[in-house]
Amino acid sequence: MITIIKNGTIITAGDTIGADILIENGLISAIGKDFPEAGADEVIDASGMYIMPGGIDPHTHLDMPFGGTVSSDDFFTGHKAAAFGGTTCHIDFAIQQKGHSMIDAIKTWKKKAEGKAAIDYSFHVALTDPVESSVEEIPNLLTEGVSSLKIFMAYKGAFQVDDTTFMKAMKKSAAHGLTTMVHAENGDAIALLTEELLKAGNTAMGYHNVAHSAAIEAEATARAVSFVEITNAPLYIVHIACKDGLEAVRNGRRKGLPVMGETCVQYTYLTDQHIATADFEGAKYICSPPPKSKDDQIAVWEALRDNTVQTVATDHCPFWFDGTKEGRTPGKELGKESWAKVPNGVPGIEDRLPVMWHLGVNSGKISPNRFVEITSTNPAKIFGLYPQKGTISVGAHADLVIFDPEKEHTISAETHHMNVDYNCYEGMTVKGWPKQVMVRGKTLVKDGEWLGAQGYGEFIPRKSFNKIV
Ligand code: DUC
Ligand code: ZN
Ligand code: ZN
């Protein structure tokens, strides 16, 4: 199969060039001008369009048992939605069950995706059983194509592990070329405050932000950065949402420590005021860590600009607002009586690229090249997918977004493709929209039409060639 994309403007993390792309059998085989069209199966005229590497979402939770229910997008619905929004690859989390190995978890998550996947995917694994055998298992993860390991400093009694296990895991991972990742919130403090708040009858949604305050996130983030200094092991801190946490990462990087940071699209737009909305509406925005003050949001944008954070993800973990309807899994209504029972998570896998383009590029906060870098290139580099993915170069997968910078679209749950009954960006009119989206040369979405297929998406094994960026 030979495809030519002509007359477009190619945007990568490093360059903006007017050139045509030749695609052969799913790979980019040449970048140049005036390729002979005779013999091509398809010629796409991309006049007026930008051509960018497909989005790579480094942090998602599809089909994840959590909070007494399961996230509402599986590996087909989530993938279809991702493709409509220009994301062509993502890295999900296989979560270890206590008493079981991490290899078991990876196998379980691979099964969830098999036959359903429509875009390409890979897995991180979360170490949740803080026993010696878990740490000993770390080198074996590479045989399953997993080169990144997640630790939770939060979710006491469930996923949280102690600092000793955390540091041992960092050292073992570093010694074998794996990158450690961490959810940085102080789980002990959250558990204590939750108990006190509930005892005092403070059950309204806004109290989620009291139990998950900026100090609680910043303390854990600073501690995690100190662990990098102590172990000299690389660390990627996921979903950073507060100014003081970002400052801890910035200081660590200034010292030359191998620490990296991720933020999520919701933290560039939502604030604690969304969660404090009356009449249970705020439950829609409950996630951990939660979006915080306007000041924190400004700090997130600053960190995206000055490279304190290198990636923007989604932490996509959707739950129905009303999960009582026929055919739905239980959702946010589980927490009608108390914020503490609301399943934590927000949808966003479909919205990430258009919202970041609109809020970031259209406003002049970030350049189109920086947009590509934080949404695709850096996730690929950090997690060992580059240069197969994350850029437009000869030999790379033809995972491409043909993006119409002039097209306006109003985001709504009525028209989105995520399997969830609300959207965090409801009513936002964005300028710039994916016109055509390809994974390995196959068009999955064209002019709003779904042309993809369940089972087309491939598991991408990753070796220990992760980079620090
Ligand atoms: N936070 C969420 O809000 N959902 C999934 C897991 C997490 O850490
Ligand atoms: Zn997390
Ligand atoms: Zn997460």
PDB file of C-alpha atoms in Angstrom, residues 41-151:
ATOM      1  CA  ASP A  41      -2.908   3.712  -3.961  1.00  0.00           C
ATOM      2  CA  GLU A  42      -3.935   7.020  -2.420  1.00  0.00           C
ATOM      3  CA  VAL A  43      -2.916  10.654  -2.846  1.00  0.00           C
ATOM      4  CA  ILE A  44      -4.076  12.996  -0.099  1.00  0.00           C
ATOM      5  CA  ASP A  45      -4.076  16.721  -0.805  1.00  0.00           C
ATOM      6  CA  ALA A  46      -3.271  18.373   2.533  1.00  0.00           C
ATOM      7  CA  SER A  47      -3.288  21.982   1.266  1.00  0.00           C
ATOM      8  CA  GLY A  48      -3.825  24.321   4.209  1.00  0.00           C
ATOM      9  CA  MET A  49      -3.317  21.471   6.691  1.00  0.00           C
ATOM     10  CA  TYR A  50      -0.670  20.716   9.289  1.00  0.00           C
ATOM     11  CA  ILE A  51       0.707  17.185   9.433  1.00  0.00           C
ATOM     12  CA  MET A  52       1.863  16.164  12.888  1.00  0.00           C
ATOM     13  CA  PRO A  53       2.935  12.915  14.530  1.00  0.00           C
ATOM     14  CA  GLY A  54      -0.064  11.199  16.130  1.00  0.00           C
ATOM     15  CA  GLY A  55      -0.586  11.967  19.787  1.00  0.00           C
ATOM     16  CA  ILE A  56       0.901   9.606  22.354  1.00  0.00           C
ATOM     17  CA  ASP A  57      -0.921   9.619  25.669  1.00  0.00           C
ATOM     18  CA  PRO A  58       1.521   8.281  28.258  1.00  0.00           C
ATOM     19  CA  HIS A  59      -1.032   7.903  31.070  1.00  0.00           C
ATOM     20  CA  THR A  60      -4.454   6.260  30.745  1.00  0.00           C
ATOM     21  CA  HIS A  61      -6.663   3.788  32.624  1.00  0.00           C
ATOM     22  CA  LEU A  62      -8.912   1.832  30.246  1.00  0.00           C
ATOM     23  CA  ASP A  63     -11.092  -0.945  31.659  1.00  0.00           C
ATOM     24  CA  MET A  64      -9.598  -0.380  35.102  1.00  0.00           C
ATOM     25  CA  PRO A  65     -11.227  -1.792  38.247  1.00  0.00           C
ATOM     26  CA  PHE A  66     -11.165   1.132  40.674  1.00  0.00           C
ATOM     27  CA  GLY A  67     -13.255   2.794  43.386  1.00  0.00           C
ATOM     28  CA  GLY A  68     -15.739  -0.086  43.586  1.00  0.00           C
ATOM     29  CA  THR A  69     -16.436  -0.090  39.856  1.00  0.00           C
ATOM     30  CA  VAL A  70     -14.562  -0.090  36.554  1.00  0.00           C
ATOM     31  CA  SER A  71     -13.604   2.747  34.211  1.00  0.00           C
ATOM     32  CA  SER A  72     -16.216   3.012  31.496  1.00  0.00           C
ATOM     33  CA  ASP A  73     -13.998   2.993  28.377  1.00  0.00           C
ATOM     34  CA  ASP A  74     -12.549  -0.321  27.305  1.00  0.00           C
ATOM     35  CA  PHE A  75      -9.757  -0.897  24.793  1.00  0.00           C
ATOM     36  CA  PHE A  76     -12.122  -0.392  21.886  1.00  0.00           C
ATOM     37  CA  THR A  77     -14.284   2.546  22.942  1.00  0.00           C
ATOM     38  CA  GLY A  78     -11.277   4.336  24.434  1.00  0.00           C
ATOM     39  CA  HIS A  79      -9.207   3.735  21.315  1.00  0.00           C
ATOM     40  CA  LYS A  80     -11.913   4.902  18.958  1.00  0.00           C
ATOM     41  CA  ALA A  81     -12.341   8.087  20.995  1.00  0.00           C
ATOM     42  CA  ALA A  82      -8.565   8.603  21.130  1.00  0.00           C
ATOM     43  CA  ALA A  83      -8.329   8.337  17.343  1.00  0.00           C
ATOM     44  CA  PHE A  84     -11.099  10.902  16.789  1.00  0.00           C
ATOM     45  CA  GLY A  85      -9.017  13.293  18.902  1.00  0.00           C
ATOM     46  CA  GLY A  86      -5.744  12.580  17.075  1.00  0.00           C
ATOM     47  CA  THR A  87      -4.146  10.176  19.570  1.00  0.00           C
ATOM     48  CA  THR A  88      -2.676   7.139  17.834  1.00  0.00           C
ATOM     49  CA  CYS A  89      -0.855   5.405  20.687  1.00  0.00           C
ATOM     50  CA  HIS A  90      -1.122   5.323  24.477  1.00  0.00           C
ATOM     51  CA  ILE A  91       0.500   3.682  27.463  1.00  0.00           C
ATOM     52  CA  ASP A  92      -1.914   2.213  30.005  1.00  0.00           C
ATOM     53  CA  PHE A  93      -1.218   0.823  33.471  1.00  0.00           C
ATOM     54  CA  ALA A  94      -1.271  -2.870  34.361  1.00  0.00           C
ATOM     55  CA  ILE A  95      -1.965  -2.911  38.094  1.00  0.00           C
ATOM     56  CA  GLN A  96      -0.453  -5.667  40.252  1.00  0.00           C
ATOM     57  CA  GLN A  97      -2.889  -7.441  42.569  1.00  0.00           C
ATOM     58  CA  LYS A  98      -1.672  -8.238  46.053  1.00  0.00           C
ATOM     59  CA  GLY A  99      -0.347 -11.799  46.245  1.00  0.00           C
ATOM     60  CA  HIS A 100       0.192 -11.892  42.484  1.00  0.00           C
ATOM     61  CA  SER A 101       3.171 -11.041  40.336  1.00  0.00           C
ATOM     62  CA  MET A 102       3.496  -7.999  38.110  1.00  0.00           C
ATOM     63  CA  ILE A 103       3.943 -10.326  35.131  1.00  0.00           C
ATOM     64  CA  ASP A 104       0.437 -11.653  35.916  1.00  0.00           C
ATOM     65  CA  ALA A 105      -0.866  -8.084  35.838  1.00  0.00           C
ATOM     66  CA  ILE A 106       0.724  -7.420  32.444  1.00  0.00           C
ATOM     67  CA  LYS A 107      -0.800 -10.632  31.075  1.00  0.00           C
ATOM     68  CA  THR A 108      -4.229  -9.633  32.428  1.00  0.00           C
ATOM     69  CA  TRP A 109      -4.012  -6.194  30.817  1.00  0.00           C
ATOM     70  CA  LYS A 110      -2.769  -7.625  27.522  1.00  0.00           C
ATOM     71  CA  LYS A 111      -5.883  -9.813  27.451  1.00  0.00           C
ATOM     72  CA  LYS A 112      -8.123  -6.805  28.040  1.00  0.00           C
ATOM     73  CA  ALA A 113      -6.716  -5.208  24.877  1.00  0.00           C
ATOM     74  CA  GLU A 114      -6.518  -8.281  22.646  1.00  0.00           C
ATOM     75  CA  GLY A 115      -9.014  -8.212  19.797  1.00  0.00           C
ATOM     76  CA  LYS A 116     -10.322  -4.813  20.883  1.00  0.00           C
ATOM     77  CA  ALA A 117      -7.444  -2.422  20.258  1.00  0.00           C
ATOM     78  CA  ALA A 118      -7.878   0.014  17.383  1.00  0.00           C
ATOM     79  CA  ILE A 119      -4.788   2.181  17.987  1.00  0.00           C
ATOM     80  CA  ASP A 120      -1.345   1.070  19.170  1.00  0.00           C
ATOM     81  CA  TYR A 121      -0.678   0.674  22.868  1.00  0.00           C
ATOM     82  CA  SER A 122       1.859  -0.326  25.452  1.00  0.00           C
ATOM     83  CA  PHE A 123       1.876  -0.835  29.232  1.00  0.00           C
ATOM     84  CA  HIS A 124       3.539   0.474  32.359  1.00  0.00           C
ATOM     85  CA  VAL A 125       3.166  -1.772  35.388  1.00  0.00           C
ATOM     86  CA  ALA A 126       2.225  -0.637  38.919  1.00  0.00           C
ATOM     87  CA  LEU A 127       3.972  -2.297  41.852  1.00  0.00           C
ATOM     88  CA  THR A 128       1.325  -2.394  44.607  1.00  0.00           C
ATOM     89  CA  ASP A 129       2.433  -5.378  46.703  1.00  0.00           C
ATOM     90  CA  PRO A 130       5.393  -4.104  48.741  1.00  0.00           C
ATOM     91  CA  VAL A 131       7.146  -7.446  49.214  1.00  0.00           C
ATOM     92  CA  GLU A 132      10.727  -8.331  48.306  1.00  0.00           C
ATOM     93  CA  SER A 133       9.596 -10.636  45.494  1.00  0.00           C
ATOM     94  CA  SER A 134       7.972  -7.672  43.709  1.00  0.00           C
ATOM     95  CA  VAL A 135      11.269  -5.766  43.689  1.00  0.00           C
ATOM     96  CA  GLU A 136      13.154  -8.906  42.599  1.00  0.00           C
ATOM     97  CA  GLU A 137      10.761  -9.293  39.668  1.00  0.00           C
ATOM     98  CA  ILE A 138      11.606  -5.912  38.142  1.00  0.00           C
ATOM     99  CA  PRO A 139      14.304  -7.102  35.658  1.00  0.00           C
ATOM    100  CA  ASN A 140      11.871  -9.702  34.258  1.00  0.00           C
ATOM    101  CA  LEU A 141       9.377  -7.048  33.186  1.00  0.00           C
ATOM    102  CA  LEU A 142      11.450  -6.285  30.107  1.00  0.00           C
ATOM    103  CA  THR A 143      10.688  -9.734  28.712  1.00  0.00           C
ATOM    104  CA  GLU A 144       7.037  -8.639  28.583  1.00  0.00           C
ATOM    105  CA  GLY A 145       7.954  -5.423  26.747  1.00  0.00           C
ATOM    106  CA  VAL A 146       7.473  -3.230  29.819  1.00  0.00           C
ATOM    107  CA  SER A 147      10.218  -0.708  30.653  1.00  0.00           C
ATOM    108  CA  SER A 148       8.485   1.547  33.186  1.00  0.00           C
ATOM    109  CA  LEU A 149       7.301   0.867  36.708  1.00  0.00           C
ATOM    110  CA  LYS A 150       4.780   2.890  38.706  1.00  0.00           C
ATOM    111  CA  ILE A 151       4.696   3.488  42.430  1.00  0.00           C
TER     112      ILE A 151
END
